[in-house]
Coordinates of C-alpha atoms in Angstrom, one line a residue:
M18 CA -105.7 27.8 -51.6
R19 CA -105.1 24.7 -53.7
A20 CA -102.1 26.3 -55.4
R21 CA -100.7 27.2 -52.0
F22 CA -101.3 23.7 -50.7
M23 CA -99.6 22.1 -53.7
L24 CA -96.7 24.6 -53.4
L25 CA -96.2 23.5 -49.8
I26 CA -96.1 19.9 -50.8
L27 CA -93.5 20.6 -53.4
M28 CA -91.4 22.6 -50.9
L29 CA -91.5 19.7 -48.5
V30 CA -90.6 17.1 -51.0
C31 CA -87.7 19.2 -52.2
S32 CA -86.5 19.7 -48.6
S33 CA -86.4 15.9 -48.1
L34 CA -89.2 16.0 -45.5
G35 CA -91.2 13.0 -46.7
L36 CA -92.5 10.9 -43.8
T37 CA -92.6 7.2 -43.3
A38 CA -93.9 5.4 -40.2
Q39 CA -91.1 4.8 -37.8
T40 CA -91.8 2.3 -35.0
T41 CA -90.2 1.1 -31.8
S42 CA -91.4 -2.5 -31.9
N43 CA -92.6 -5.0 -34.5
P44 CA -96.3 -4.2 -35.3
P45 CA -98.7 -7.2 -35.4
T46 CA -99.0 -8.9 -38.7
N47 CA -102.0 -7.9 -40.8
A48 CA -102.2 -4.5 -39.0
P49 CA -101.6 -1.5 -41.3
E50 CA -98.5 0.5 -40.4
N51 CA -98.7 3.6 -42.6
T52 CA -102.4 3.6 -43.6
P53 CA -104.3 6.8 -42.8
T54 CA -107.4 6.5 -40.8
F55 CA -110.9 7.1 -42.1
R56 CA -113.7 7.6 -39.6
S57 CA -115.3 4.3 -38.9
T58 CA -117.0 2.3 -36.2
S59 CA -114.4 -0.5 -36.6
R60 CA -111.5 -0.4 -34.3
L61 CA -108.5 -2.6 -33.6
V62 CA -107.8 -3.4 -30.0
L63 CA -104.2 -4.3 -29.1
V64 CA -103.3 -6.3 -26.0
D65 CA -99.8 -6.9 -24.9
V66 CA -99.3 -10.2 -23.1
V67 CA -96.3 -11.2 -20.9
V68 CA -96.1 -15.0 -20.6
T69 CA -93.8 -16.5 -17.9
G70 CA -93.1 -19.9 -16.5
K71 CA -92.7 -21.2 -12.9
H72 CA -89.4 -19.3 -12.5
D73 CA -90.6 -16.0 -14.0
D74 CA -88.8 -16.8 -17.3
F75 CA -90.3 -15.6 -20.5
I76 CA -92.0 -18.4 -22.6
R77 CA -90.8 -18.0 -26.2
D78 CA -91.9 -19.4 -29.5
L79 CA -95.7 -19.2 -28.9
K80 CA -97.9 -19.0 -32.0
P81 CA -101.3 -17.2 -32.6
S82 CA -103.0 -20.6 -32.3
D83 CA -101.7 -20.9 -28.7
F84 CA -103.8 -17.9 -27.6
T85 CA -107.5 -17.4 -27.0
I86 CA -108.9 -13.9 -26.2
F87 CA -112.3 -13.0 -24.8
E88 CA -114.1 -9.7 -24.5
N89 CA -116.9 -9.6 -21.9
G90 CA -116.8 -13.4 -22.0
K91 CA -117.2 -13.7 -25.8
P92 CA -114.3 -15.2 -27.9
Q93 CA -112.7 -12.8 -30.4
K94 CA -110.9 -13.5 -33.6
I95 CA -107.2 -12.7 -33.4
S96 CA -106.5 -10.6 -36.5
G97 CA -102.9 -9.6 -35.7
F98 CA -100.0 -11.2 -33.8
G99 CA -96.5 -10.1 -32.9
A100 CA -93.7 -11.6 -30.7
H101 CA -91.2 -9.3 -29.1
T102 CA -88.0 -10.3 -27.3
S103 CA -85.2 -8.4 -25.6
S104 CA -82.8 -6.6 -28.0
Q105 CA -79.8 -8.5 -29.1
G106 CA -76.6 -6.7 -30.2
G107 CA -75.7 -3.1 -29.9
P108 CA -77.7 0.1 -29.4
A109 CA -80.4 1.1 -31.9
P110 CA -79.3 3.5 -34.7
Q111 CA -80.5 7.0 -34.3
M112 CA -82.4 8.8 -37.0
Q113 CA -80.3 11.2 -39.1
L114 CA -82.0 14.5 -40.1
P115 CA -80.8 17.2 -42.5
P116 CA -79.7 20.6 -41.1
N117 CA -82.5 22.7 -39.7
V118 CA -84.9 19.8 -39.8
F119 CA -86.4 18.4 -36.5
A120 CA -88.8 15.7 -35.6
N121 CA -90.9 14.8 -32.5
F122 CA -89.9 11.2 -32.7
T123 CA -86.8 9.1 -33.0
A124 CA -86.3 5.9 -35.0
P125 CA -84.9 3.0 -32.9
D126 CA -85.0 -0.5 -34.2
P127 CA -88.2 -2.5 -33.9
G128 CA -86.6 -4.6 -31.2
H129 CA -86.1 -1.6 -28.9
P130 CA -89.2 -0.8 -26.8
I131 CA -89.6 2.4 -24.9
T132 CA -89.3 2.8 -21.1
I133 CA -90.0 5.8 -18.8
V134 CA -88.6 6.0 -15.3
L135 CA -90.8 8.3 -13.1
L136 CA -89.4 9.4 -9.7
D137 CA -92.6 10.5 -7.8
M138 CA -91.7 13.1 -5.2
L139 CA -95.2 14.4 -4.9
N140 CA -96.5 11.1 -3.4
T141 CA -93.4 10.1 -1.5
Q142 CA -92.7 10.9 2.1
Y143 CA -89.7 13.1 2.7
M144 CA -87.7 10.5 4.7
E145 CA -88.1 8.0 1.9
R146 CA -86.8 10.1 -0.9
P147 CA -83.0 9.7 -0.4
Y148 CA -83.2 5.9 -0.6
A149 CA -85.4 6.1 -3.7
R150 CA -82.9 8.4 -5.4
Q151 CA -80.0 6.2 -4.4
Q152 CA -81.6 3.1 -5.9
M153 CA -82.7 4.9 -9.0
L154 CA -79.1 6.1 -9.7
K155 CA -77.8 2.6 -9.1
F156 CA -80.3 1.2 -11.7
L157 CA -79.4 3.9 -14.2
S158 CA -75.7 3.4 -13.8
S159 CA -76.0 -0.3 -14.6
L160 CA -78.0 -0.1 -17.9
P161 CA -76.5 -1.9 -20.8
G162 CA -77.4 0.9 -23.2
K163 CA -79.8 -1.1 -25.6
E164 CA -83.2 0.3 -24.7
P165 CA -84.3 3.9 -25.1
I166 CA -85.1 5.3 -21.6
A167 CA -86.4 8.7 -20.5
L168 CA -86.3 10.1 -16.9
F169 CA -89.0 12.2 -15.3
V170 CA -89.6 13.7 -11.9
L171 CA -93.1 14.4 -10.5
G172 CA -93.3 17.2 -7.9
S173 CA -95.9 19.9 -8.0
K174 CA -95.6 19.5 -11.8
L175 CA -94.1 16.9 -14.1
R176 CA -90.6 17.6 -15.3
M177 CA -88.5 15.8 -17.9
L178 CA -84.9 15.3 -16.7
Q179 CA -83.7 13.4 -19.8
G180 CA -85.4 12.5 -23.0
F181 CA -85.2 9.1 -24.6
T182 CA -81.6 7.9 -24.7
Q183 CA -79.6 4.7 -24.7
S184 CA -76.8 6.3 -22.8
S185 CA -76.5 5.3 -19.2
D186 CA -74.0 8.1 -18.6
A187 CA -76.5 10.7 -19.9
L188 CA -79.3 9.4 -17.7
V189 CA -77.1 9.4 -14.6
S190 CA -75.7 12.8 -15.4
A191 CA -79.2 14.2 -15.8
A192 CA -80.4 12.8 -12.6
K193 CA -77.4 14.0 -10.6
S194 CA -77.5 17.5 -12.1
I195 CA -81.0 17.9 -10.8
L196 CA -80.8 16.0 -7.5
D197 CA -77.6 17.6 -6.4
R198 CA -79.2 21.1 -6.4
D199 CA -81.6 22.4 -3.8
E200 CA -84.4 20.0 -4.4
N201 CA -87.0 22.2 -2.9
S202 CA -86.5 24.9 -5.5
H203 CA -87.3 22.7 -8.5
L204 CA -89.2 19.7 -7.1
Q205 CA -91.7 22.0 -5.3
T206 CA -91.9 19.6 -2.3
S207 CA -91.1 21.9 0.5
S208 CA -94.5 23.6 0.6
V209 CA -96.2 20.4 1.9
D210 CA -93.4 19.7 4.3
M211 CA -93.5 23.3 5.6
S212 CA -97.2 23.2 5.9
D213 CA -97.0 20.0 8.0
A214 CA -94.3 21.5 10.2
Q215 CA -96.2 24.7 10.7
G216 CA -99.3 22.7 11.6
M217 CA -97.4 20.7 14.2
D218 CA -95.9 23.9 15.7
E219 CA -99.3 25.4 16.0
I220 CA -100.6 22.3 17.7
L221 CA -97.7 22.3 20.2
R222 CA -98.1 26.0 20.9
L223 CA -101.8 25.7 21.6
T224 CA -101.5 22.6 23.8
A225 CA -98.4 23.5 25.9
G226 CA -97.2 26.0 28.6
G227 CA -100.5 27.5 29.7
Q228 CA -101.6 28.5 26.2
V229 CA -105.2 28.2 25.1
P230 CA -105.8 24.5 24.6
A231 CA -106.8 23.3 21.2
D232 CA -110.3 22.0 20.6
P233 CA -109.7 18.3 19.6
I234 CA -112.8 18.1 17.4
S235 CA -112.2 21.3 15.5
L236 CA -108.5 20.6 15.2
A237 CA -109.2 17.1 13.8
A238 CA -111.8 18.5 11.3
T239 CA -109.3 21.2 10.2
L240 CA -106.6 18.6 9.6
A241 CA -109.0 16.3 7.8
N242 CA -110.2 19.0 5.5
E243 CA -106.6 20.0 4.7
N244 CA -105.7 16.4 4.0
E245 CA -108.6 16.0 1.7
V246 CA -107.6 19.1 -0.3
Q247 CA -104.0 17.9 -0.5
T248 CA -105.2 14.5 -1.6
D249 CA -107.4 16.0 -4.3
V250 CA -104.4 18.1 -5.6
R251 CA -102.2 15.0 -5.6
V252 CA -104.8 12.9 -7.5
F253 CA -105.4 15.6 -10.1
T254 CA -101.7 16.3 -10.6
T255 CA -100.9 12.6 -10.9
L256 CA -103.7 11.9 -13.4
R257 CA -102.7 14.8 -15.6
S258 CA -99.0 13.7 -15.5
L259 CA -99.9 10.2 -16.6
Q260 CA -102.0 11.6 -19.4
A261 CA -99.0 13.7 -20.5
L262 CA -96.7 10.7 -20.5
A263 CA -99.2 8.6 -22.5
A264 CA -99.5 11.4 -25.1
M265 CA -95.7 11.7 -25.2
V266 CA -95.3 8.1 -26.5
A267 CA -98.6 7.6 -28.3
G268 CA -97.1 7.9 -31.7
Y269 CA -94.8 4.9 -31.2
T270 CA -96.1 1.5 -31.9
G271 CA -95.6 -1.3 -29.5
R272 CA -95.5 -1.6 -25.7
K273 CA -94.3 1.2 -23.5
N274 CA -93.3 0.7 -19.9
L275 CA -93.6 3.2 -17.0
I276 CA -91.5 2.4 -14.0
W277 CA -93.2 4.4 -11.2
L278 CA -91.2 4.9 -8.0
S279 CA -93.3 6.2 -5.1
S280 CA -94.4 5.5 -1.5
D281 CA -98.1 6.2 -2.1
F282 CA -100.3 5.7 -5.2
P283 CA -103.5 7.9 -4.8
I284 CA -105.4 6.5 -7.7
E285 CA -107.0 3.3 -9.0
F286 CA -108.0 2.4 -12.6
S287 CA -110.5 -0.4 -11.9
P288 CA -113.9 0.3 -13.6
Q289 CA -115.7 0.8 -10.4
F290 CA -113.5 3.8 -9.6
A291 CA -113.3 5.2 -13.1
L292 CA -117.1 5.1 -13.3
G293 CA -117.7 6.5 -9.8
L294 CA -119.4 3.3 -8.6
T295 CA -119.4 1.6 -5.3
P296 CA -116.0 0.2 -4.5
R297 CA -115.2 -3.5 -4.5
G298 CA -115.2 -5.6 -1.4
A299 CA -112.0 -4.9 0.6
Q300 CA -109.8 -7.3 2.5
S301 CA -109.9 -5.3 5.7
A302 CA -111.6 -2.4 7.3
A303 CA -108.7 0.0 6.5
Q304 CA -108.8 -1.1 2.8
D305 CA -112.5 -0.6 2.8
Q306 CA -112.0 2.9 4.3
R307 CA -109.3 3.8 1.7
R308 CA -111.5 2.5 -1.1
A309 CA -114.3 4.7 0.1
Q310 CA -112.0 7.7 0.2
L311 CA -110.7 6.9 -3.3
N312 CA -114.2 6.4 -4.5
N313 CA -115.3 9.8 -3.1
G314 CA -112.4 11.3 -5.1
A315 CA -113.5 9.2 -8.1
F316 CA -116.8 11.1 -8.2
L317 CA -114.8 14.3 -8.5
F318 CA -112.4 12.9 -11.0
T319 CA -114.6 10.4 -12.9
D320 CA -113.9 11.9 -16.3
E321 CA -110.1 12.3 -15.6
L322 CA -109.9 8.7 -14.4
R323 CA -111.7 7.4 -17.5
K324 CA -109.6 9.6 -19.7
T325 CA -106.3 8.5 -18.1
A326 CA -107.2 4.8 -18.3
S327 CA -108.2 5.2 -22.0
Q328 CA -105.1 7.1 -22.9
L329 CA -102.8 4.5 -21.2
A330 CA -104.6 1.7 -23.0
S331 CA -104.5 3.4 -26.4
S332 CA -100.8 4.2 -26.0
Q333 CA -100.1 0.6 -24.9
M334 CA -98.5 1.8 -21.7
A335 CA -98.0 -0.7 -18.9
L336 CA -97.4 0.6 -15.4
Y337 CA -94.9 -0.9 -13.0
P338 CA -95.5 0.7 -9.5
I339 CA -92.6 0.1 -7.1
S340 CA -93.0 1.0 -3.5
V341 CA -89.9 2.9 -2.2
R342 CA -90.7 2.1 1.4
G343 CA -88.7 -1.1 1.1
L344 CA -89.1 -4.1 3.4
T345 CA -91.4 -3.5 6.4
T346 CA -91.8 -5.8 9.3
G347 CA -94.6 -6.1 11.9
A348 CA -96.2 -8.7 14.1
D349 CA -99.8 -7.7 13.1
T350 CA -101.6 -10.1 10.9
A351 CA -105.1 -10.4 9.5
A352 CA -105.9 -13.0 12.2
N353 CA -105.2 -10.7 15.2
M354 CA -106.5 -7.4 13.7
S355 CA -110.2 -7.7 14.4
L356 CA -112.7 -5.5 12.6
G357 CA -114.9 -3.0 14.4
T358 CA -112.6 -2.4 17.3
S359 CA -110.2 0.3 18.1
Q360 CA -106.7 -0.3 16.6
T361 CA -103.3 0.5 17.8
A362 CA -101.1 2.9 15.8
G363 CA -99.1 -0.1 14.6
Q364 CA -102.2 -1.8 13.4
E365 CA -103.4 1.3 11.6
H366 CA -100.0 1.6 9.9
T367 CA -100.3 -2.0 8.8
F368 CA -103.8 -1.5 7.4
A369 CA -102.6 1.6 5.5
R370 CA -99.7 -0.4 4.1
W371 CA -102.0 -3.2 2.9
S372 CA -104.3 -0.7 1.2
V373 CA -101.5 1.0 -0.7
Q374 CA -100.3 -2.4 -1.9
D375 CA -103.8 -3.3 -3.0
T376 CA -103.9 0.0 -5.0
M377 CA -100.6 -0.8 -6.6
E378 CA -101.8 -4.2 -7.7
D379 CA -104.9 -2.6 -9.2
I380 CA -102.8 -0.2 -11.2
A381 CA -100.6 -3.0 -12.5
R382 CA -103.6 -5.3 -13.3
E383 CA -105.5 -2.7 -15.2
T384 CA -102.5 -1.6 -17.3
G385 CA -100.7 -5.0 -17.9
G386 CA -97.7 -4.3 -15.7
D387 CA -96.6 -5.7 -12.3
A388 CA -96.5 -4.3 -8.8
F389 CA -93.5 -4.6 -6.4
F390 CA -93.6 -3.8 -2.7
N391 CA -92.1 -4.9 0.6
Q392 CA -88.6 -5.4 -0.9
N393 CA -85.4 -3.4 -0.5
D394 CA -83.5 -4.0 -3.8
L395 CA -85.4 -1.4 -5.7
H396 CA -82.8 -1.2 -8.5
Q397 CA -83.3 -5.0 -9.1
L398 CA -87.0 -4.5 -9.2
M399 CA -86.5 -1.7 -11.8
Q400 CA -84.3 -4.0 -13.9
R401 CA -86.9 -6.8 -13.6
S402 CA -89.6 -4.4 -14.8
L403 CA -87.4 -3.4 -17.7
D404 CA -86.7 -7.0 -18.6
E405 CA -90.4 -8.0 -18.5
G406 CA -91.4 -5.0 -20.6
T407 CA -89.2 -6.0 -23.4
N408 CA -90.4 -9.6 -23.7
Y409 CA -94.0 -10.0 -24.7
Y410 CA -96.6 -10.9 -27.3
T411 CA -99.1 -8.5 -29.0
L412 CA -102.6 -9.7 -29.9
A413 CA -104.9 -7.7 -32.1
Y414 CA -108.6 -8.1 -32.6
T415 CA -111.6 -6.1 -33.9
P416 CA -114.4 -6.3 -31.2
Q417 CA -117.6 -7.9 -32.3
D418 CA -119.5 -5.3 -30.2
R419 CA -119.4 -2.1 -32.3
N420 CA -121.4 0.0 -29.7
W421 CA -118.9 2.6 -28.3
N422 CA -120.9 3.7 -25.3
N423 CA -118.1 4.5 -22.7
N424 CA -118.8 1.2 -20.9
Y425 CA -115.9 -0.9 -19.5
R426 CA -115.1 -4.1 -21.4
K427 CA -113.4 -7.0 -19.7
I428 CA -110.5 -8.7 -21.5
E429 CA -109.4 -12.3 -20.7
V430 CA -106.5 -14.1 -22.4
K431 CA -105.8 -17.8 -22.2
V432 CA -102.8 -19.9 -23.4
A433 CA -103.1 -23.5 -24.5
G434 CA -101.6 -26.0 -22.1
G435 CA -101.8 -23.8 -19.0
G436 CA -99.1 -23.8 -16.4
V437 CA -98.0 -20.3 -17.2
K438 CA -98.5 -16.9 -15.7
L439 CA -100.1 -14.1 -17.9
R440 CA -100.0 -10.4 -17.4
Y441 CA -102.0 -8.1 -19.6
R442 CA -104.4 -5.2 -19.3
E443 CA -107.7 -6.6 -18.2
G444 CA -110.0 -4.3 -19.9
Y445 CA -110.7 -0.9 -21.6
F446 CA -113.3 1.8 -21.9
A447 CA -115.3 1.8 -25.2
V448 CA -114.8 5.6 -25.7
P449 CA -116.7 6.9 -28.8
D450 CA -115.1 9.1 -31.4
Q451 CA -115.7 12.7 -30.8
S452 CA -115.2 15.5 -33.4
A453 CA -113.8 18.7 -32.0
D454 CA -114.9 22.1 -33.4
Q455 CA -112.4 24.8 -34.0
K456 CA -112.8 26.3 -30.6
D457 CA -112.1 23.0 -28.8
A458 CA -109.2 22.2 -31.1
A459 CA -107.6 25.6 -30.3
R460 CA -108.1 25.1 -26.6
L461 CA -106.6 21.6 -26.6
L462 CA -103.6 22.7 -28.7
A463 CA -103.0 25.7 -26.5
E464 CA -102.9 23.5 -23.4
A465 CA -100.4 21.2 -25.1
M466 CA -98.2 24.1 -26.0
Q467 CA -97.4 25.0 -22.4
P468 CA -93.6 24.8 -21.8
T469 CA -94.0 22.4 -18.8
V470 CA -96.0 19.8 -20.8
P471 CA -93.9 17.0 -22.3
E472 CA -93.8 16.7 -26.0
S473 CA -96.6 14.7 -27.6
T474 CA -96.3 12.1 -30.4
S475 CA -100.0 11.4 -30.9
L476 CA -99.3 13.1 -34.2
M477 CA -95.7 12.6 -35.5
F478 CA -94.3 15.3 -37.7
K479 CA -91.1 16.8 -39.0
A480 CA -90.4 20.5 -39.3
Q481 CA -87.9 22.6 -41.2
V482 CA -87.1 25.7 -39.2
L483 CA -85.1 28.4 -41.0
P484 CA -83.9 31.5 -39.0
P485 CA -84.2 35.0 -40.7
T486 CA -81.9 35.8 -43.5
N487 CA -80.6 39.0 -45.1
G488 CA -83.6 38.9 -47.5
R489 CA -86.2 37.5 -45.1
K490 CA -87.1 39.0 -41.6
T491 CA -89.2 36.2 -40.3
V492 CA -88.5 32.6 -39.0
S493 CA -89.8 30.2 -41.7
I494 CA -91.4 27.0 -40.5
D495 CA -92.5 24.2 -42.8
F496 CA -94.4 21.2 -41.4
A497 CA -94.9 17.7 -42.7
V498 CA -97.3 15.7 -40.6
S499 CA -97.3 11.9 -40.8
P500 CA -100.6 10.7 -42.5
S501 CA -100.6 7.5 -40.5
A502 CA -102.3 9.0 -37.5
L503 CA -104.5 11.6 -39.3
T504 CA -108.2 11.0 -39.6
F505 CA -109.4 11.8 -43.1
T506 CA -113.1 12.2 -44.1
A507 CA -114.6 11.5 -47.6
G508 CA -116.0 14.5 -49.4
N509 CA -117.9 15.1 -52.6
D510 CA -116.5 14.3 -56.0
Q511 CA -113.9 11.9 -54.7
R512 CA -112.4 14.6 -52.5
T513 CA -110.7 13.8 -49.2
N514 CA -111.0 16.3 -46.3
A515 CA -108.8 17.0 -43.3
T516 CA -108.5 20.0 -41.0
I517 CA -105.2 20.6 -39.1
D518 CA -104.2 23.5 -36.8
F519 CA -100.5 24.5 -36.8
M520 CA -98.9 26.7 -34.1
A521 CA -95.5 28.0 -33.1
V522 CA -94.7 29.7 -29.8
A523 CA -91.3 31.2 -29.1
L524 CA -90.1 31.2 -25.4
D525 CA -87.2 33.2 -24.0
K526 CA -84.7 31.9 -21.4
N527 CA -87.3 32.5 -18.7
L528 CA -89.9 30.5 -20.6
K529 CA -91.9 33.7 -21.2
E530 CA -93.8 34.0 -24.5
S531 CA -92.0 36.1 -27.1
G532 CA -93.9 35.4 -30.2
V533 CA -96.8 33.3 -31.5
A534 CA -97.9 32.2 -35.0
S535 CA -100.8 29.9 -35.9
N536 CA -102.8 28.8 -38.9
T537 CA -105.6 26.4 -39.8
V538 CA -105.4 24.3 -43.0
A539 CA -108.9 23.0 -44.0
A540 CA -107.9 20.9 -47.0
V541 CA -110.3 19.5 -49.6
M542 CA -108.0 17.3 -51.7
R543 CA -108.3 15.9 -55.1
P544 CA -107.2 12.2 -55.5
E545 CA -103.8 13.2 -56.9
T546 CA -103.2 15.7 -54.0
Y547 CA -104.3 13.1 -51.4
Q548 CA -101.8 10.6 -52.8
Q549 CA -99.0 13.1 -52.6
V550 CA -99.9 13.8 -49.0
L551 CA -99.7 10.1 -48.2
K552 CA -96.1 10.1 -49.6
S553 CA -94.7 13.3 -48.3
G554 CA -96.9 14.2 -45.3
F555 CA -99.6 16.8 -44.7
P556 CA -98.0 20.2 -45.1
G557 CA -98.3 23.4 -43.1
H558 CA -96.4 26.7 -43.1
L559 CA -95.9 29.5 -40.5
D560 CA -93.9 32.7 -40.5
L561 CA -92.9 34.0 -37.1
E562 CA -91.4 37.5 -36.5
L563 CA -89.0 37.7 -33.5
K564 CA -86.4 40.0 -32.1
P565 CA -82.8 38.9 -32.2
G566 CA -82.0 36.5 -29.5
K567 CA -82.0 32.8 -28.4
Y568 CA -85.3 31.0 -27.9
V569 CA -87.0 27.6 -27.5
L570 CA -89.5 27.2 -30.2
R571 CA -92.4 25.0 -29.3
L572 CA -94.2 23.7 -32.4
G573 CA -97.6 22.0 -32.3
V574 CA -100.2 20.4 -34.6
I575 CA -103.7 19.1 -33.9
D576 CA -106.1 17.1 -36.1
H577 CA -109.7 18.5 -35.7
N578 CA -111.3 15.1 -36.4
S579 CA -109.4 12.9 -33.9
E580 CA -108.1 15.6 -31.4
K581 CA -104.7 14.0 -31.7
I582 CA -101.8 16.4 -31.0
G583 CA -98.1 16.5 -31.8
T584 CA -95.7 18.9 -30.2
L585 CA -91.9 19.5 -30.5
D586 CA -89.3 21.8 -28.9
V587 CA -86.7 23.3 -31.2
P588 CA -83.7 25.5 -30.3
L589 CA -83.6 28.7 -32.2
D590 CA -81.0 31.5 -32.5
T591 CA -82.0 34.7 -34.3
S592 CA -79.1 36.8 -33.0
A593 CA -77.8 37.5 -36.5
P594 CA -79.4 37.0 -39.9
V595 CA -77.8 34.1 -41.8
A596 CA -76.6 34.3 -45.4
Q597 CA -79.5 33.6 -47.8
K598 CA -79.1 30.5 -49.8

């Protein structure tokens, strides 16, 4: 076993597969960049802070001494600090890889943060989608090409239209190539629309022209039950999609920005909801009712809410919810909308609009972003979100409270002198470390290997994929996993332990499984072997036998100790054996 392990290391070194930590933003000073993790109760909490003045201009040249940070009201010692400003100059250089070598990460300059644009069709009304698409395309077509941006659509499932690129043309082309087709066939939005239409037809049939009249009570109950089911589906799908996006960018250091275009936002991340507690006091009866509805859902999705909030926090992802409804007008105000009385349809609409805006502000407040609503220039709001997300400070501290008990911890940041506006995530859940046994690790990795799940960078790795040759019938796959995100444990006799699962799944043109290979490497490393792993990466090897053809090869790795996962899609052509070198 040890000989095989050392042989794999030698192969990877000879194949130029040594890994170094590549980041997308400057890490805080005093924070280790490529140091492997040993299991410990000490953690570093990172808080990104946007500091703006009276005219929403970014305040530059602040120093660590200008900041004070509190956790649950207690001051914390700032152990790391970084200042990040908008990129200057040309696009970031792209990472160059040898032939047949692939990686699940890119290498933009430290001054180029990551941004995801999410067009949410699942939670957007049908009539509001054309305007949202138009404004999104207008934003994408005006990008300067400095910041890496990825484009996603959320329908019945999350789909990536374009991976991270600095090309405005590539983003526009990707959006048009999808949106110009029959949207119902790939966005999966027609089922809800058709269900609504059929329900309305049934109501009209039963209540018109001498037909049997509908029972108002039973009809209302049926519609309410259907709405609850649809809401549950939307909540679950939205939460899982946010988790996938957080995992996709987890391997990159620095702030990530998610620009979220939608007309409804069915979740909240405040601790009351994520813990299934009584909702906070609302500003109106409709808000109170919506919070009660969301809270009922929170009891069903408590674990998912807490998991999503924790993943967003650990990935340093800030959400920028933008309402695609645009400017709305109405005469109703809080003064003339009395509580406890029947409301007009217009008043109910106003209450609903206020409650959605309240939810948006909660999402932004809990993740460190900003919420935009009741405005028409959506492309300008997207640009404003992008600008804000590339100008910020990062504070790092080790919490004095070492008790990781799943409780929510409140964060407060102050700046000397005052007179500024601060935006940062206002808390996090103290989730304890959990070790996964082999069964759990296999299940988690299998879920991440599904073709519709975005690639994950919680573990970054490179892989050399060699198609069959005249002397070898199998596809040869050699991995090198970056040690920076692995969790090692200390063993006996100065040994260092780690357990990593490797998997490869070949998918045909219809995304059907054509071949699978997997292996678990339980390494007990001597000091010299461990030092070699730190230099060249943790190695793994798979052989996969496939019929001649063209495939998409999804590669995956998982660390048993931390449950962190890395995945990567690689094009593979085995139509004809290549000449053996």
